[in-house]
C-alpha positions as protocol buffer text, in pm:
chain_id: "A"
residue {
  index: 1
  type: MET
  ca { x: 1101 y: -1282 z: 863 }
}
residue {
  index: 2
  type: LYS
  ca { x: 1131 y: -1000 z: 612 }
}
residue {
  index: 3
  type: ALA
  ca { x: 1427 y: -765 z: 601 }
}
residue {
  index: 4
  type: SER
  ca { x: 1348 y: -430 z: 757 }
}
residue {
  index: 5
  type: ILE
  ca { x: 1511 y: -114 z: 882 }
}
residue {
  index: 6
  type: ARG
  ca { x: 1410 y: 131 z: 1152 }
}
residue {
  index: 7
  type: TRP
  ca { x: 1549 y: 396 z: 1387 }
}
residue {
  index: 8
  type: GLU
  ca { x: 1534 y: 363 z: 1764 }
}
residue {
  index: 9
  type: LYS
  ca { x: 1582 y: 644 z: 2014 }
}
residue {
  index: 10
  type: SER
  ca { x: 1688 y: 556 z: 2368 }
}
residue {
  index: 11
  type: ALA
  ca { x: 1566 y: 729 z: 2684 }
}
residue {
  index: 12
  type: ALA
  ca { x: 1899 y: 915 z: 2686 }
}
residue {
  index: 13
  type: GLY
  ca { x: 1828 y: 1050 z: 2339 }
}
residue {
  index: 14
  type: THR
  ca { x: 2082 y: 833 z: 2153 }
}
residue {
  index: 15
  type: GLU
  ca { x: 1972 y: 721 z: 1807 }
}
residue {
  index: 16
  type: SER
  ca { x: 2053 y: 378 z: 1668 }
}
residue {
  index: 17
  type: LEU
  ca { x: 1989 y: 214 z: 1334 }
}
residue {
  index: 18
  type: LEU
  ca { x: 1836 y: -133 z: 1364 }
}
residue {
  index: 19
  type: PHE
  ca { x: 1883 y: -338 z: 1050 }
}
residue {
  index: 20
  type: ASN
  ca { x: 1703 y: -674 z: 1035 }
}
residue {
  index: 21
  type: THR
  ca { x: 1841 y: -895 z: 759 }
}
residue {
  index: 22
  type: GLY
  ca { x: 1566 y: -1151 z: 813 }
}
residue {
  index: 23
  type: THR
  ca { x: 1798 y: -1383 z: 1005 }
}
residue {
  index: 24
  type: ASP
  ca { x: 1976 y: -1154 z: 1252 }
}
residue {
  index: 25
  type: LEU
  ca { x: 1972 y: -798 z: 1385 }
}
residue {
  index: 26
  type: HIS
  ca { x: 2246 y: -535 z: 1356 }
}
residue {
  index: 27
  type: ARG
  ca { x: 2263 y: -217 z: 1563 }
}
residue {
  index: 28
  type: VAL
  ca { x: 2462 y: 91 z: 1458 }
}
residue {
  index: 29
  type: ASP
  ca { x: 2509 y: 404 z: 1669 }
}
residue {
  index: 30
  type: ALA
  ca { x: 2396 y: 691 z: 1447 }
}
residue {
  index: 31
  type: GLU
  ca { x: 2628 y: 945 z: 1607 }
}
residue {
  index: 32
  type: ASP
  ca { x: 2934 y: 746 z: 1498 }
}
residue {
  index: 33
  type: LEU
  ca { x: 2848 y: 779 z: 1131 }
}
residue {
  index: 34
  type: LYS
  ca { x: 2836 y: 1061 z: 882 }
}
residue {
  index: 35
  type: CYS
  ca { x: 2673 y: 830 z: 633 }
}
residue {
  index: 36
  type: HIS
  ca { x: 2596 y: 460 z: 650 }
}
residue {
  index: 37
  type: VAL
  ca { x: 2504 y: 254 z: 350 }
}
residue {
  index: 38
  type: TRP
  ca { x: 2362 y: -95 z: 370 }
}
residue {
  index: 39
  type: LYS
  ca { x: 2347 y: -347 z: 91 }
}
residue {
  index: 40
  type: PHE
  ca { x: 2155 y: -671 z: 56 }
}
residue {
  index: 41
  type: GLY
  ca { x: 2336 y: -981 z: -66 }
}
residue {
  index: 42
  type: VAL
  ca { x: 2698 y: -874 z: -116 }
}
residue {
  index: 43
  type: SER
  ca { x: 2806 y: -1186 z: -302 }
}
residue {
  index: 44
  type: SER
  ca { x: 3119 y: -1112 z: -505 }
}
residue {
  index: 45
  type: VAL
  ca { x: 3473 y: -1105 z: -368 }
}
residue {
  index: 46
  type: ARG
  ca { x: 3530 y: -774 z: -548 }
}
residue {
  index: 47
  type: HIS
  ca { x: 3248 y: -607 z: -360 }
}
residue {
  index: 48
  type: ARG
  ca { x: 3353 y: -761 z: -28 }
}
residue {
  index: 49
  type: GLU
  ca { x: 3697 y: -610 z: -77 }
}
residue {
  index: 50
  type: LYS
  ca { x: 3547 y: -273 z: -167 }
}
residue {
  index: 51
  type: LEU
  ca { x: 3322 y: -272 z: 139 }
}
residue {
  index: 52
  type: GLY
  ca { x: 3568 y: -424 z: 383 }
}
residue {
  index: 53
  type: SER
  ca { x: 3269 y: -614 z: 521 }
}
residue {
  index: 54
  type: THR
  ca { x: 2960 y: -796 z: 401 }
}
residue {
  index: 55
  type: ARG
  ca { x: 2749 y: -593 z: 643 }
}
residue {
  index: 56
  type: GLY
  ca { x: 2804 y: -234 z: 542 }
}
residue {
  index: 57
  type: TRP
  ca { x: 3037 y: 53 z: 475 }
}
residue {
  index: 58
  type: PRO
  ca { x: 3068 y: 361 z: 697 }
}
residue {
  index: 59
  type: VAL
  ca { x: 3163 y: 650 z: 467 }
}
residue {
  index: 60
  type: THR
  ca { x: 3364 y: 947 z: 593 }
}
residue {
  index: 61
  type: PRO
  ca { x: 3435 y: 1200 z: 314 }
}
residue {
  index: 62
  type: ASP
  ca { x: 3771 y: 1372 z: 290 }
}
residue {
  index: 63
  type: ALA
  ca { x: 3807 y: 1713 z: 456 }
}
residue {
  index: 64
  type: ASN
  ca { x: 3437 y: 1730 z: 543 }
}
residue {
  index: 65
  type: SER
  ca { x: 3361 y: 1790 z: 177 }
}
residue {
  index: 66
  type: ALA
  ca { x: 2996 y: 1769 z: 81 }
}
residue {
  index: 67
  type: GLN
  ca { x: 3097 y: 1724 z: -283 }
}
residue {
  index: 68
  type: SER
  ca { x: 3318 y: 1429 z: -185 }
}
residue {
  index: 69
  type: LEU
  ca { x: 3026 y: 1273 z: 1 }
}
residue {
  index: 70
  type: ARG
  ca { x: 2797 y: 1332 z: -294 }
}
residue {
  index: 71
  type: SER
  ca { x: 3048 y: 1169 z: -531 }
}
residue {
  index: 72
  type: THR
  ca { x: 3087 y: 873 z: -299 }
}
residue {
  index: 73
  type: ILE
  ca { x: 2714 y: 815 z: -283 }
}
residue {
  index: 74
  type: GLN
  ca { x: 2681 y: 845 z: -661 }
}
residue {
  index: 75
  type: ALA
  ca { x: 2959 y: 589 z: -708 }
}
residue {
  index: 76
  type: ILE
  ca { x: 2795 y: 349 z: -466 }
}
residue {
  index: 77
  type: ARG
  ca { x: 2457 y: 388 z: -636 }
}
residue {
  index: 78
  type: SER
  ca { x: 2608 y: 300 z: -976 }
}
residue {
  index: 79
  type: THR
  ca { x: 2694 y: -56 z: -871 }
}
residue {
  index: 80
  type: ARG
  ca { x: 2533 y: -326 z: -1083 }
}
residue {
  index: 81
  type: ASP
  ca { x: 2499 y: -566 z: -792 }
}
residue {
  index: 82
  type: SER
  ca { x: 2203 y: -580 z: -552 }
}
residue {
  index: 83
  type: PRO
  ca { x: 2027 y: -250 z: -469 }
}
residue {
  index: 84
  type: TRP
  ca { x: 2180 y: -8 z: -220 }
}
residue {
  index: 85
  type: MET
  ca { x: 1958 y: 135 z: 48 }
}
residue {
  index: 86
  type: ILE
  ca { x: 2060 y: 480 z: 169 }
}
residue {
  index: 87
  type: CYS
  ca { x: 1948 y: 475 z: 529 }
}
residue {
  index: 88
  type: ARG
  ca { x: 2047 y: 807 z: 677 }
}
residue {
  index: 89
  type: VAL
  ca { x: 2278 y: 1098 z: 608 }
}
residue {
  index: 90
  type: ARG
  ca { x: 2372 y: 1357 z: 871 }
}
residue {
  index: 91
  type: TRP
  ca { x: 2442 y: 1681 z: 687 }
}
residue {
  index: 92
  type: ASN
  ca { x: 2505 y: 1930 z: 968 }
}
residue {
  index: 93
  type: ASP
  ca { x: 2882 y: 1945 z: 912 }
}
residue {
  index: 94
  type: TYR
  ca { x: 2861 y: 2018 z: 541 }
}
residue {
  index: 95
  type: ASP
  ca { x: 2826 y: 2314 z: 310 }
}
residue {
  index: 96
  type: ALA
  ca { x: 2473 y: 2460 z: 333 }
}
residue {
  index: 97
  type: ALA
  ca { x: 2416 y: 2502 z: -41 }
}
residue {
  index: 98
  type: GLU
  ca { x: 2521 y: 2146 z: -122 }
}
residue {
  index: 99
  type: THR
  ca { x: 2325 y: 2020 z: 176 }
}
residue {
  index: 100
  type: CYS
  ca { x: 2008 y: 2175 z: 38 }
}
residue {
  index: 101
  type: LYS
  ca { x: 2042 y: 1993 z: -295 }
}
residue {
  index: 102
  type: LEU
  ca { x: 2121 y: 1661 z: -132 }
}
residue {
  index: 103
  type: ASN
  ca { x: 1834 y: 1694 z: 113 }
}
residue {
  index: 104
  type: GLU
  ca { x: 1599 y: 1747 z: -180 }
}
residue {
  index: 105
  type: GLU
  ca { x: 1707 y: 1409 z: -318 }
}
residue {
  index: 106
  type: ILE
  ca { x: 1647 y: 1240 z: 16 }
}
residue {
  index: 107
  type: LYS
  ca { x: 1310 y: 1412 z: 57 }
}
residue {
  index: 108
  type: MET
  ca { x: 1190 y: 1257 z: -268 }
}
residue {
  index: 109
  type: ALA
  ca { x: 1189 y: 926 z: -81 }
}
residue {
  index: 110
  type: GLN
  ca { x: 893 y: 1053 z: 120 }
}
residue {
  index: 111
  type: ASP
  ca { x: 715 y: 1260 z: -143 }
}
residue {
  index: 112
  type: ARG
  ca { x: 579 y: 1153 z: -480 }
}
residue {
  index: 113
  type: VAL
  ca { x: 662 y: 1247 z: -838 }
}
residue {
  index: 114
  type: ALA
  ca { x: 386 y: 1213 z: -1097 }
}
residue {
  index: 115
  type: PHE
  ca { x: 501 y: 1184 z: -1458 }
}
residue {
  index: 116
  type: ILE
  ca { x: 229 y: 1277 z: -1707 }
}
residue {
  index: 117
  type: PRO
  ca { x: 356 y: 1168 z: -2052 }
}
residue {
  index: 118
  type: TRP
  ca { x: 190 y: 1453 z: -2238 }
}
residue {
  index: 119
  type: ASN
  ca { x: 250 y: 1825 z: -2255 }
}
residue {
  index: 120
  type: GLU
  ca { x: 109 y: 2025 z: -1965 }
}
residue {
  index: 121
  type: ASN
  ca { x: -173 y: 2170 z: -2179 }
}
residue {
  index: 122
  type: GLN
  ca { x: -286 y: 1811 z: -2248 }
}
residue {
  index: 123
  type: ALA
  ca { x: -265 y: 1693 z: -1888 }
}
residue {
  index: 124
  type: GLY
  ca { x: -635 y: 1753 z: -1823 }
}
residue {
  index: 125
  type: ASN
  ca { x: -772 y: 1604 z: -1503 }
}
residue {
  index: 126
  type: PHE
  ca { x: -448 y: 1421 z: -1431 }
}
residue {
  index: 127
  type: LYS
  ca { x: -294 y: 1756 z: -1338 }
}
residue {
  index: 128
  type: THR
  ca { x: -607 y: 1864 z: -1150 }
}
residue {
  index: 129
  type: GLU
  ca { x: -617 y: 1545 z: -943 }
}
residue {
  index: 130
  type: TYR
  ca { x: -254 y: 1562 z: -833 }
}
residue {
  index: 131
  type: GLU
  ca { x: -296 y: 1929 z: -746 }
}
residue {
  index: 132
  type: ARG
  ca { x: -599 y: 1833 z: -540 }
}
residue {
  index: 133
  type: ASN
  ca { x: -386 y: 1576 z: -356 }
}
residue {
  index: 134
  type: ASN
  ca { x: -151 y: 1856 z: -256 }
}
residue {
  index: 135
  type: THR
  ca { x: -434 y: 2071 z: -121 }
}
residue {
  index: 136
  type: GLN
  ca { x: -586 y: 1776 z: 68 }
}
residue {
  index: 137
  type: ARG
  ca { x: -270 y: 1601 z: 183 }
}
residue {
  index: 138
  type: GLY
  ca { x: -321 y: 1724 z: 539 }
}
residue {
  index: 139
  type: ALA
  ca { x: -605 y: 1472 z: 573 }
}
residue {
  index: 140
  type: SER
  ca { x: -396 y: 1184 z: 435 }
}
residue {
  index: 141
  type: HIS
  ca { x: -183 y: 953 z: 644 }
}
residue {
  index: 142
  type: HIS
  ca { x: 166 y: 1039 z: 513 }
}
residue {
  index: 143
  type: LYS
  ca { x: 96 y: 1399 z: 402 }
}
residue {
  index: 144
  type: ARG
  ca { x: 314 y: 1361 z: 94 }
}
residue {
  index: 145
  type: LYS
  ca { x: 380 y: 1639 z: -150 }
}
residue {
  index: 146
  type: TRP
  ca { x: 316 y: 1562 z: -517 }
}
residue {
  index: 147
  type: THR
  ca { x: 539 y: 1709 z: -788 }
}
residue {
  index: 148
  type: MET
  ca { x: 417 y: 1695 z: -1149 }
}
residue {
  index: 149
  type: VAL
  ca { x: 650 y: 1640 z: -1443 }
}
residue {
  index: 150
  type: TYR
  ca { x: 517 y: 1679 z: -1798 }
}
residue {
  index: 151
  type: LEU
  ca { x: 663 y: 1591 z: -2135 }
}
residue {
  index: 152
  type: ASP
  ca { x: 737 y: 1960 z: -2194 }
}
residue {
  index: 153
  type: SER
  ca { x: 876 y: 2027 z: -1845 }
}
residue {
  index: 154
  type: PRO
  ca { x: 1215 y: 2200 z: -1879 }
}
residue {
  index: 155
  type: GLY
  ca { x: 1529 y: 1990 z: -1860 }
}
residue {
  index: 156
  type: THR
  ca { x: 1552 y: 1642 z: -1708 }
}
residue {
  index: 157
  type: PRO
  ca { x: 1371 y: 1667 z: -1372 }
}
residue {
  index: 158
  type: LEU
  ca { x: 1350 y: 1289 z: -1321 }
}
residue {
  index: 159
  type: ALA
  ca { x: 1728 y: 1281 z: -1280 }
}
residue {
  index: 160
  type: ASP
  ca { x: 1672 y: 1432 z: -934 }
}
residue {
  index: 161
  type: MET
  ca { x: 1457 y: 1142 z: -814 }
}
residue {
  index: 162
  type: GLY
  ca { x: 1551 y: 1014 z: -470 }
}
residue {
  index: 163
  type: PHE
  ca { x: 1646 y: 663 z: -372 }
}
residue {
  index: 164
  type: GLY
  ca { x: 1590 y: 420 z: -87 }
}
residue {
  index: 165
  type: PHE
  ca { x: 1286 y: 293 z: 98 }
}
residue {
  index: 166
  type: GLY
  ca { x: 959 y: 454 z: -9 }
}
residue {
  index: 167
  type: THR
  ca { x: 1079 y: 620 z: -327 }
}
residue {
  index: 168
  type: ARG
  ca { x: 800 y: 628 z: -583 }
}
residue {
  index: 169
  type: LEU
  ca { x: 750 y: 764 z: -932 }
}
residue {
  index: 170
  type: HIS
  ca { x: 391 y: 759 z: -1062 }
}
residue {
  index: 171
  type: ILE
  ca { x: 285 y: 746 z: -1427 }
}
residue {
  index: 172
  type: ALA
  ca { x: -56 y: 889 z: -1518 }
}
residue {
  index: 173
  type: GLY
  ca { x: -283 y: 764 z: -1793 }
}
residue {
  index: 174
  type: HIS
  ca { x: -613 y: 592 z: -1873 }
}
residue {
  index: 175
  type: GLY
  ca { x: -597 y: 218 z: -1932 }
}
residue {
  index: 176
  type: ASP
  ca { x: -792 y: -104 z: -1973 }
}
residue {
  index: 177
  type: ILE
  ca { x: -740 y: -473 z: -1902 }
}
residue {
  index: 178
  type: GLY
  ca { x: -446 y: -602 z: -2108 }
}
residue {
  index: 179
  type: ASP
  ca { x: -411 y: -280 z: -2306 }
}
residue {
  index: 180
  type: PRO
  ca { x: -44 y: -219 z: -2401 }
}
residue {
  index: 181
  type: GLU
  ca { x: -118 y: 154 z: -2439 }
}
residue {
  index: 182
  type: ILE
  ca { x: -236 y: 429 z: -2207 }
}
residue {
  index: 183
  type: ALA
  ca { x: -459 y: 716 z: -2315 }
}
residue {
  index: 184
  type: ALA
  ca { x: -452 y: 1088 z: -2243 }
}
residue {
  index: 185
  type: ASP
  ca { x: -733 y: 1244 z: -2046 }
}
residue {
  index: 186
  type: HIS
  ca { x: -1062 y: 1275 z: -2229 }
}
residue {
  index: 187
  type: GLY
  ca { x: -1092 y: 1566 z: -2470 }
}
residue {
  index: 188
  type: THR
  ca { x: -730 y: 1681 z: -2446 }
}
residue {
  index: 189
  type: GLY
  ca { x: -626 y: 1555 z: -2790 }
}
residue {
  index: 190
  type: GLY
  ca { x: -322 y: 1370 z: -2659 }
}
residue {
  index: 191
  type: ALA
  ca { x: -209 y: 1062 z: -2851 }
}
residue {
  index: 192
  type: ASP
  ca { x: -208 y: 718 z: -2691 }
}
residue {
  index: 193
  type: ARG
  ca { x: 126 y: 606 z: -2547 }
}
residue {
  index: 194
  type: SER
  ca { x: 256 y: 251 z: -2573 }
}
residue {
  index: 195
  type: TYR
  ca { x: 461 y: 104 z: -2289 }
}
residue {
  index: 196
  type: VAL
  ca { x: 768 y: 141 z: -2513 }
}
residue {
  index: 197
  type: GLU
  ca { x: 695 y: 510 z: -2567 }
}
residue {
  index: 198
  type: VAL
  ca { x: 641 y: 562 z: -2195 }
}
residue {
  index: 199
  type: ALA
  ca { x: 984 y: 408 z: -2128 }
}
residue {
  index: 200
  type: ASP
  ca { x: 1136 y: 635 z: -2395 }
}
residue {
  index: 201
  type: MET
  ca { x: 983 y: 940 z: -2231 }
}
residue {
  index: 202
  type: LEU
  ca { x: 1093 y: 845 z: -1879 }
}
residue {
  index: 203
  type: PHE
  ca { x: 1455 y: 832 z: -1989 }
}
residue {
  index: 204
  type: GLN
  ca { x: 1407 y: 1144 z: -2201 }
}
residue {
  index: 205
  type: LYS
  ca { x: 1306 y: 1332 z: -1886 }
}
residue {
  index: 206
  type: GLY
  ca { x: 1612 y: 1210 z: -1697 }
}
residue {
  index: 207
  type: LEU
  ca { x: 1524 y: 881 z: -1524 }
}
residue {
  index: 208
  type: GLN
  ca { x: 1853 y: 713 z: -1425 }
}
residue {
  index: 209
  type: LYS
  ca { x: 1924 y: 343 z: -1470 }
}
residue {
  index: 210
  type: ARG
  ca { x: 2053 y: 335 z: -1113 }
}
residue {
  index: 211
  type: TYR
  ca { x: 1715 y: 452 z: -979 }
}
residue {
  index: 212
  type: ILE
  ca { x: 1608 y: 245 z: -679 }
}
residue {
  index: 213
  type: GLY
  ca { x: 1240 y: 253 z: -596 }
}
residue {
  index: 214
  type: THR
  ca { x: 892 y: 175 z: -722 }
}
residue {
  index: 215
  type: ILE
  ca { x: 741 y: 299 z: -1045 }
}
residue {
  index: 216
  type: ALA
  ca { x: 364 y: 305 z: -1000 }
}
residue {
  index: 217
  type: CYS
  ca { x: 122 y: 303 z: -1291 }
}
residue {
  index: 218
  type: ASP
  ca { x: -164 y: 533 z: -1190 }
}
residue {
  index: 219
  type: VAL
  ca { x: -356 y: 359 z: -1466 }
}
residue {
  index: 220
  type: CYS
  ca { x: -683 y: 173 z: -1428 }
}
residue {
  index: 221
  type: TYR
  ca { x: -650 y: -208 z: -1460 }
}
residue {
  index: 222
  type: SER
  ca { x: -275 y: -180 z: -1509 }
}
residue {
  index: 223
  type: ALA
  ca { x: -221 y: -503 z: -1310 }
}
residue {
  index: 224
  type: LEU
  ca { x: -478 y: -703 z: -1507 }
}
residue {
  index: 225
  type: GLY
  ca { x: -453 y: -875 z: -1845 }
}
residue {
  index: 226
  type: ASP
  ca { x: -228 y: -1124 z: -2018 }
}
residue {
  index: 227
  type: PRO
  ca { x: 9 y: -949 z: -1994 }
}
residue {
  index: 228
  type: PRO
  ca { x: -93 y: -637 z: -1799 }
}
residue {
  index: 229
  type: PHE
  ca { x: 43 y: -292 z: -1885 }
}
residue {
  index: 230
  type: ALA
  ca { x: 254 y: -274 z: -1568 }
}
residue {
  index: 231
  type: LYS
  ca { x: 430 y: -601 z: -1648 }
}
residue {
  index: 232
  type: LEU
  ca { x: 503 y: -492 z: -2004 }
}
residue {
  index: 233
  type: LEU
  ca { x: 657 y: -170 z: -1874 }
}
residue {
  index: 234
  type: ALA
  ca { x: 860 y: -358 z: -1610 }
}
residue {
  index: 235
  type: LYS
  ca { x: 1012 y: -589 z: -1869 }
}
residue {
  index: 236
  type: GLU
  ca { x: 1085 y: -298 z: -2105 }
}
residue {
  index: 237
  type: LEU
  ca { x: 1263 y: -96 z: -1835 }
}
residue {
  index: 238
  type: TRP
  ca { x: 1456 y: -401 z: -1722 }
}
residue {
  index: 239
  type: SER
  ca { x: 1575 y: -465 z: -2078 }
}
residue {
  index: 240
  type: ARG
  ca { x: 1711 y: -108 z: -2086 }
}
residue {
  index: 241
  type: GLY
  ca { x: 1916 y: -145 z: -1771 }
}
residue {
  index: 242
  type: LEU
  ca { x: 1681 y: -39 z: -1490 }
}
residue {
  index: 243
  type: LYS
  ca { x: 1760 y: -337 z: -1267 }
}
residue {
  index: 244
  type: ALA
  ca { x: 1682 y: -222 z: -911 }
}
residue {
  index: 245
  type: SER
  ca { x: 1317 y: -120 z: -948 }
}
residue {
  index: 246
  type: CYS
  ca { x: 975 y: -275 z: -982 }
}
residue {
  index: 247
  type: VAL
  ca { x: 660 y: -153 z: -1156 }
}
residue {
  index: 248
  type: LEU
  ca { x: 335 y: -144 z: -963 }
}
residue {
  index: 249
  type: GLY
  ca { x: -10 y: -178 z: -1117 }
}
residue {
  index: 250
  type: TYR
  ca { x: -368 y: -173 z: -988 }
}
residue {
  index: 251
  type: LYS
  ca { x: -630 y: -449 z: -1004 }
}
residue {
  index: 252
  type: GLY
  ca { x: -921 y: -220 z: -1081 }
}
residue {
  index: 253
  type: SER
  ca { x: -1030 y: 136 z: -1150 }
}
residue {
  index: 254
  type: LEU
  ca { x: -810 y: 377 z: -957 }
}
residue {
  index: 255
  type: TYR
  ca { x: -937 y: 694 z: -789 }
}
residue {
  index: 256
  type: ALA
  ca { x: -615 y: 896 z: -791 }
}
residue {
  index: 257
  type: THR
  ca { x: -723 y: 1155 z: -531 }
}
residue {
  index: 258
  type: TYR
  ca { x: -739 y: 1121 z: -154 }
}
residue {
  index: 259
  type: ASP
  ca { x: -1098 y: 1060 z: -51 }
}
residue {
  index: 260
  type: SER
  ca { x: -1281 y: 1004 z: 276 }
}
residue {
  index: 261
  type: PHE
  ca { x: -1603 y: 878 z: 116 }
}
residue {
  index: 262
  type: TYR
  ca { x: -1705 y: 596 z: -116 }
}
residue {
  index: 263
  type: ALA
  ca { x: -1835 y: 640 z: -471 }
}
residue {
  index: 264
  type: ASP
  ca { x: -2193 y: 617 z: -345 }
}
residue {
  index: 265
  type: GLY
  ca { x: -2129 y: 912 z: -113 }
}
residue {
  index: 266
  type: SER
  ca { x: -2114 y: 717 z: 212 }
}
residue {
  index: 267
  type: ASP
  ca { x: -1844 y: 806 z: 462 }
}
residue {
  index: 268
  type: MET
  ca { x: -1548 y: 570 z: 493 }
}
residue {
  index: 269
  type: GLY
  ca { x: -1493 y: 652 z: 856 }
}
residue {
  index: 270
  type: GLY
  ca { x: -1145 y: 634 z: 1002 }
}
residue {
  index: 271
  type: LYS
  ca { x: -888 y: 903 z: 1072 }
}
residue {
  index: 272
  type: TYR
  ca { x: -736 y: 948 z: 724 }
}
residue {
  index: 273
  type: SER
  ca { x: -840 y: 984 z: 362 }
}
residue {
  index: 274
  type: HIS
  ca { x: -708 y: 740 z: 102 }
}
residue {
  index: 275
  type: ARG
  ca { x: -666 y: 674 z: -266 }
}
residue {
  index: 276
  type: MET
  ca { x: -914 y: 400 z: -358 }
}
residue {
  index: 277
  type: VAL
  ca { x: -957 y: 128 z: -619 }
}
residue {
  index: 278
  type: GLU
  ca { x: -1290 y: -9 z: -741 }
}
residue {
  index: 279
  type: LEU
  ca { x: -1262 y: -382 z: -812 }
}
residue {
  index: 280
  type: ASP
  ca { x: -1455 y: -575 z: -1079 }
}
residue {
  index: 281
  type: ASP
  ca { x: -1714 y: -689 z: -823 }
}
residue {
  index: 282
  type: GLY
  ca { x: -1799 y: -325 z: -744 }
}
residue {
  index: 283
  type: SER
  ca { x: -1631 y: -320 z: -403 }
}
residue {
  index: 284
  type: GLU
  ca { x: -1393 y: -39 z: -314 }
}
residue {
  index: 285
  type: VAL
  ca { x: -1066 y: -91 z: -128 }
}
residue {
  index: 286
  type: LYS
  ca { x: -766 y: 119 z: -35 }
}
residue {
  index: 287
  type: SER
  ca { x: -522 y: 139 z: -323 }
}
residue {
  index: 288
  type: SER
  ca { x: -261 y: -46 z: -116 }
}
residue {
  index: 289
  type: LYS
  ca { x: -495 y: -347 z: -106 }
}
residue {
  index: 290
  type: ALA
  ca { x: -529 y: -364 z: -486 }
}
residue {
  index: 291
  type: GLN
  ca { x: -165 y: -341 z: -592 }
}
residue {
  index: 292
  type: CYS
  ca { x: 49 y: -591 z: -775 }
}
residue {
  index: 293
  type: ARG
  ca { x: 424 y: -554 z: -828 }
}
residue {
  index: 294
  type: PHE
  ca { x: 602 y: -671 z: -1141 }
}
residue {
  index: 295
  type: PHE
  ca { x: 972 y: -732 z: -1189 }
}
residue {
  index: 296
  type: GLY
  ca { x: 1139 y: -719 z: -1527 }
}
residue {
  index: 297
  type: TRP
  ca { x: 1318 y: -1052 z: -1498 }
}
residue {
  index: 298
  type: THR
  ca { x: 995 y: -1251 z: -1451 }
}
């Protein structure tokens, strides 16, 4: 049985966190916690002593200080052991301004960030497609908001990426089977980017080594080749200290926008629109059915 986490609400309205480790089930009353952090595989004595338990650590910040809570979470996230999963934070008792910033981090776990490794004026159809996803997200299943980050975006916006289940950073580019480089959109004049350059640019725009989540290559055929682009990027990021993430690639030609019809114009049917991938045999499947995850240590 796979590890999983979910929230359950009783008939009386009480919320509980159900954490399935794969071998047993733990229940935690949500109202008893300001913040609860779970960790897989606490193996070292040092971490057991820090946690006080191998199962989790309820965190209560001093003097109801939002800054204290923020610092505590940051410290926990910086651990080099197995990934932390931030399950839920109840912010009602904390400073409104700080709450807003922290909620934005948590929200990123549901929304998507698209990194386009060229200047905005060279983004071409990559920008157009992600903007279209925002206008059409009402027809999609999860109704996620897409935020675009370009090479010339001010500051280090990737430093604000969220963490936990569902967090995803997408990288845009054109690719081919086994190609170690991705290309800019046609006619924009942007130079090709190697997987090493893409890694450079991710960190340049603020990506943190403690980032927990998936990095998806919105690049055609990025899961195919020997080695594929996504695997090359995974190994490069791992070598630079990004230990708690994986890189996702696609086994065909990706249609990056949400669609409700096939390439031949026929209707897909069903309640929601989807991002699709065309496989080598000409068939089209939901993007989730044509993904492959790569880990840097493999």
